């Protein structure tokens, strides 16, 4: 395990908090997170490309209420790490990023259910001393940060070498198919984005 991957995972978890938990300065958007993580990984080109590709795919998702979209920053981080640190070709690294974002979305849902179980205890404690709410906020942020860090680190350590091994033995046809699919991602993303922004008429026109 390299110091670079540790720093990479720590930064990814910090930017993931920006999604809904703290700040919301938009650094969790893949188009911004990608270049930043690419700079940390010393591969700005991969960061820019992957960040833009994920941004186009995820732009229609809005993390409002109970909606838990795939994590754009986790997707970008996993893909960049696979490409730069483990030598996975960009098309295959992109697939690894998609998987990482979807898996983290499931973990995020589990974490939210876990924290909802704290509500009665929080209510009882704040009824006696309202200042404890600050402690619970810090605890919530730290638990989310730990989840993002652990997931990013473990996923990269597991998926990076596995994807690299698969691609070393993959037939040429698979590599070409992945490259073709990767090349059309921006067009798919733009169609999805255009559809999500299109004003739909109501029942009465």
mmCIF file of N, CA, C and O in Angstrom, residues 53-98:
data_model
loop_
_atom_site.group_PDB
_atom_site.id
_atom_site.type_symbol
_atom_site.label_atom_id
_atom_site.label_comp_id
_atom_site.label_asym_id
_atom_site.label_seq_id
_atom_site.Cartn_x
_atom_site.Cartn_y
_atom_site.Cartn_z
ATOM 1 N N UNK A 53 -16.392 12.605 -18.263
ATOM 2 C CA UNK A 53 -17.268 11.500 -18.675
ATOM 3 C C UNK A 53 -18.285 11.178 -17.571
ATOM 4 O O UNK A 53 -19.468 11.013 -17.833
ATOM 5 N N UNK A 54 -17.801 11.080 -16.325
ATOM 6 C CA UNK A 54 -18.721 10.787 -15.218
ATOM 7 C C UNK A 54 -19.688 11.937 -14.974
ATOM 8 O O UNK A 54 -20.846 11.712 -14.616
ATOM 9 N N UNK A 55 -19.222 13.157 -15.159
ATOM 10 C CA UNK A 55 -20.107 14.310 -14.983
ATOM 11 C C UNK A 55 -21.264 14.251 -15.967
ATOM 12 O O UNK A 55 -22.428 14.514 -15.602
ATOM 13 N N UNK A 56 -20.988 13.917 -17.204
ATOM 14 C CA UNK A 56 -22.042 13.837 -18.211
ATOM 15 C C UNK A 56 -23.054 12.742 -17.866
ATOM 16 O O UNK A 56 -24.261 12.917 -18.075
ATOM 17 N N UNK A 57 -22.571 11.628 -17.325
ATOM 18 C CA UNK A 57 -23.479 10.537 -16.989
ATOM 19 C C UNK A 57 -24.313 10.845 -15.749
ATOM 20 O O UNK A 57 -25.486 10.467 -15.665
ATOM 21 N N UNK A 58 -23.708 11.511 -14.777
ATOM 22 C CA UNK A 58 -24.373 11.716 -13.492
ATOM 23 C C UNK A 58 -25.038 13.083 -13.352
ATOM 24 O O UNK A 58 -25.635 13.367 -12.311
ATOM 25 N N UNK A 59 -24.943 13.928 -14.370
ATOM 26 C CA UNK A 59 -25.464 15.290 -14.245
ATOM 27 C C UNK A 59 -26.963 15.312 -13.979
ATOM 28 O O UNK A 59 -27.479 16.249 -13.363
ATOM 29 N N UNK A 60 -27.682 14.314 -14.437
ATOM 30 C CA UNK A 60 -29.126 14.285 -14.241
ATOM 31 C C UNK A 60 -29.552 13.825 -12.861
ATOM 32 O O UNK A 60 -30.720 13.932 -12.503
ATOM 33 N N UNK A 61 -28.595 13.295 -12.069
ATOM 34 C CA UNK A 61 -28.916 12.839 -10.716
ATOM 35 C C UNK A 61 -28.810 13.996 -9.733
ATOM 36 O O UNK A 61 -27.829 14.730 -9.738
ATOM 37 N N UNK A 62 -29.814 14.135 -8.872
ATOM 38 C CA UNK A 62 -29.791 15.179 -7.839
ATOM 39 C C UNK A 62 -29.974 14.496 -6.486
ATOM 40 O O UNK A 62 -31.013 13.862 -6.248
ATOM 41 N N UNK A 63 -28.987 14.600 -5.584
ATOM 42 C CA UNK A 63 -29.097 13.941 -4.267
ATOM 43 C C UNK A 63 -30.012 14.691 -3.321
ATOM 44 O O UNK A 63 -29.577 15.338 -2.367
ATOM 45 N N UNK A 64 -31.310 14.617 -3.572
ATOM 46 C CA UNK A 64 -32.296 15.338 -2.767
ATOM 47 C C UNK A 64 -33.167 14.327 -2.034
ATOM 48 O O UNK A 64 -33.623 13.351 -2.624
ATOM 49 N N UNK A 65 -33.401 14.587 -0.748
ATOM 50 C CA UNK A 65 -34.274 13.724 0.034
ATOM 51 C C UNK A 65 -33.729 12.312 0.134
ATOM 52 O O UNK A 65 -32.570 12.096 0.479
ATOM 53 N N UNK A 66 -34.585 11.335 -0.175
ATOM 54 C CA UNK A 66 -34.188 9.938 -0.062
ATOM 55 C C UNK A 66 -33.449 9.432 -1.294
ATOM 56 O O UNK A 66 -33.025 8.285 -1.333
ATOM 57 N N UNK A 67 -33.286 10.285 -2.302
ATOM 58 C CA UNK A 67 -32.591 9.880 -3.517
ATOM 59 C C UNK A 67 -31.090 9.767 -3.251
ATOM 60 O O UNK A 67 -30.456 10.717 -2.796
ATOM 61 N N UNK A 68 -30.531 8.593 -3.527
ATOM 62 C CA UNK A 68 -29.094 8.379 -3.332
ATOM 63 C C UNK A 68 -28.501 7.974 -4.683
ATOM 64 O O UNK A 68 -28.550 6.807 -5.074
ATOM 65 N N UNK A 69 -27.967 8.927 -5.422
ATOM 66 C CA UNK A 69 -27.386 8.614 -6.731
ATOM 67 C C UNK A 69 -26.021 7.965 -6.579
ATOM 68 O O UNK A 69 -25.425 7.983 -5.488
ATOM 69 N N UNK A 70 -25.487 7.376 -7.646
ATOM 70 C CA UNK A 70 -24.112 6.891 -7.586
ATOM 71 C C UNK A 70 -23.166 8.035 -7.239
ATOM 72 O O UNK A 70 -23.389 9.179 -7.637
ATOM 73 N N UNK A 71 -22.131 7.724 -6.489
ATOM 74 C CA UNK A 71 -21.204 8.773 -6.062
ATOM 75 C C UNK A 71 -20.260 9.137 -7.206
ATOM 76 O O UNK A 71 -19.446 8.324 -7.641
ATOM 77 N N UNK A 72 -20.360 10.381 -7.673
ATOM 78 C CA UNK A 72 -19.503 10.825 -8.762
ATOM 79 C C UNK A 72 -18.045 10.900 -8.374
ATOM 80 O O UNK A 72 -17.157 10.495 -9.140
ATOM 81 N N UNK A 73 -17.769 11.395 -7.165
ATOM 82 C CA UNK A 73 -16.367 11.535 -6.756
ATOM 83 C C UNK A 73 -15.739 10.171 -6.486
ATOM 84 O O UNK A 73 -14.565 9.946 -6.809
ATOM 85 N N UNK A 74 -16.496 9.233 -5.928
ATOM 86 C CA UNK A 74 -15.974 7.881 -5.717
ATOM 87 C C UNK A 74 -15.732 7.195 -7.056
ATOM 88 O O UNK A 74 -14.715 6.503 -7.255
ATOM 89 N N UNK A 75 -16.643 7.376 -8.000
ATOM 90 C CA UNK A 75 -16.463 6.802 -9.336
ATOM 91 C C UNK A 75 -15.197 7.329 -9.990
ATOM 92 O O UNK A 75 -14.389 6.560 -10.526
ATOM 93 N N UNK A 76 -15.031 8.662 -9.951
ATOM 94 C CA UNK A 76 -13.849 9.259 -10.562
ATOM 95 C C UNK A 76 -12.577 8.791 -9.882
ATOM 96 O O UNK A 76 -11.579 8.467 -10.537
ATOM 97 N N UNK A 77 -12.600 8.727 -8.547
ATOM 98 C CA UNK A 77 -11.409 8.318 -7.802
ATOM 99 C C UNK A 77 -11.014 6.880 -8.135
ATOM 100 O O UNK A 77 -9.838 6.584 -8.375
ATOM 101 N N UNK A 78 -11.994 5.978 -8.134
ATOM 102 C CA UNK A 78 -11.692 4.574 -8.413
ATOM 103 C C UNK A 78 -11.147 4.396 -9.827
ATOM 104 O O UNK A 78 -10.206 3.619 -10.056
ATOM 105 N N UNK A 79 -11.720 5.107 -10.785
ATOM 106 C CA UNK A 79 -11.266 4.997 -12.171
ATOM 107 C C UNK A 79 -9.866 5.573 -12.343
ATOM 108 O O UNK A 79 -9.009 4.980 -13.027
ATOM 109 N N UNK A 80 -9.607 6.723 -11.732
ATOM 110 C CA UNK A 80 -8.289 7.351 -11.856
ATOM 111 C C UNK A 80 -7.231 6.487 -11.195
ATOM 112 O O UNK A 80 -6.133 6.294 -11.736
ATOM 113 N N UNK A 81 -7.539 5.948 -10.016
ATOM 114 C CA UNK A 81 -6.581 5.081 -9.333
ATOM 115 C C UNK A 81 -6.284 3.832 -10.158
ATOM 116 O O UNK A 81 -5.126 3.403 -10.268
ATOM 117 N N UNK A 82 -7.325 3.244 -10.746
ATOM 118 C CA UNK A 82 -7.115 2.049 -11.558
ATOM 119 C C UNK A 82 -6.234 2.356 -12.761
ATOM 120 O O UNK A 82 -5.322 1.582 -13.105
ATOM 121 N N UNK A 83 -6.473 3.503 -13.398
ATOM 122 C CA UNK A 83 -5.712 3.861 -14.598
ATOM 123 C C UNK A 83 -4.278 4.242 -14.275
ATOM 124 O O UNK A 83 -3.341 3.801 -14.949
ATOM 125 N N UNK A 84 -4.096 5.055 -13.255
ATOM 126 C CA UNK A 84 -2.759 5.595 -12.977
ATOM 127 C C UNK A 84 -1.918 4.680 -12.105
ATOM 128 O O UNK A 84 -0.741 4.469 -12.386
ATOM 129 N N UNK A 85 -2.486 4.135 -11.058
ATOM 130 C CA UNK A 85 -1.702 3.373 -10.087
ATOM 131 C C UNK A 85 -1.574 1.901 -10.431
ATOM 132 O O UNK A 85 -0.669 1.221 -9.929
ATOM 133 N N UNK A 86 -2.509 1.396 -11.262
ATOM 134 C CA UNK A 86 -2.480 -0.032 -11.563
ATOM 135 C C UNK A 86 -2.386 -0.315 -13.062
ATOM 136 O O UNK A 86 -2.426 -1.471 -13.482
ATOM 137 N N UNK A 87 -2.287 0.735 -13.876
ATOM 138 C CA UNK A 87 -2.067 0.550 -15.301
ATOM 139 C C UNK A 87 -3.244 -0.007 -16.070
ATOM 140 O O UNK A 87 -3.057 -0.604 -17.138
ATOM 141 N N UNK A 88 -4.460 0.194 -15.568
ATOM 142 C CA UNK A 88 -5.650 -0.292 -16.265
ATOM 143 C C UNK A 88 -5.992 0.681 -17.393
ATOM 144 O O UNK A 88 -6.001 1.895 -17.175
ATOM 145 N N UNK A 89 -6.268 0.206 -18.596
ATOM 146 C CA UNK A 89 -6.675 1.114 -19.691
ATOM 147 C C UNK A 89 -7.907 1.917 -19.310
ATOM 148 O O UNK A 89 -8.773 1.439 -18.561
ATOM 149 N N UNK A 90 -8.002 3.143 -19.831
ATOM 150 C CA UNK A 90 -9.091 4.039 -19.448
ATOM 151 C C UNK A 90 -10.491 3.432 -19.615
ATOM 152 O O UNK A 90 -11.336 3.603 -18.730
ATOM 153 N N UNK A 91 -10.786 2.736 -20.715
ATOM 154 C CA UNK A 91 -12.138 2.178 -20.841
ATOM 155 C C UNK A 91 -12.487 1.197 -19.725
ATOM 156 O O UNK A 91 -13.590 1.231 -19.183
ATOM 157 N N UNK A 92 -11.532 0.334 -19.358
ATOM 158 C CA UNK A 92 -11.781 -0.615 -18.271
ATOM 159 C C UNK A 92 -11.796 0.094 -16.922
ATOM 160 O O UNK A 92 -12.578 -0.255 -16.030
ATOM 161 N N UNK A 93 -10.944 1.108 -16.757
ATOM 162 C CA UNK A 93 -10.937 1.883 -15.522
ATOM 163 C C UNK A 93 -12.273 2.598 -15.335
ATOM 164 O O UNK A 93 -12.769 2.730 -14.210
ATOM 165 N N UNK A 94 -12.851 3.051 -16.433
ATOM 166 C CA UNK A 94 -14.153 3.712 -16.374
ATOM 167 C C UNK A 94 -15.217 2.758 -15.851
ATOM 168 O O UNK A 94 -16.051 3.143 -15.015
ATOM 169 N N UNK A 95 -15.194 1.508 -16.301
ATOM 170 C CA UNK A 95 -16.152 0.519 -15.802
ATOM 171 C C UNK A 95 -15.956 0.267 -14.316
ATOM 172 O O UNK A 95 -16.931 0.117 -13.563
ATOM 173 N N UNK A 96 -14.695 0.223 -13.882
ATOM 174 C CA UNK A 96 -14.417 0.057 -12.452
ATOM 175 C C UNK A 96 -14.991 1.218 -11.659
ATOM 176 O O UNK A 96 -15.532 1.040 -10.561
ATOM 177 N N UNK A 97 -14.884 2.423 -12.211
ATOM 178 C CA UNK A 97 -15.454 3.592 -11.550
ATOM 179 C C UNK A 97 -16.966 3.527 -11.447
ATOM 180 O O UNK A 97 -17.546 3.901 -10.423
ATOM 181 N N UNK A 98 -17.617 3.071 -12.497
ATOM 182 C CA UNK A 98 -19.075 2.913 -12.452
ATOM 183 C C UNK A 98 -19.483 1.947 -11.344
ATOM 184 O O UNK A 98 -20.437 2.199 -10.597
#
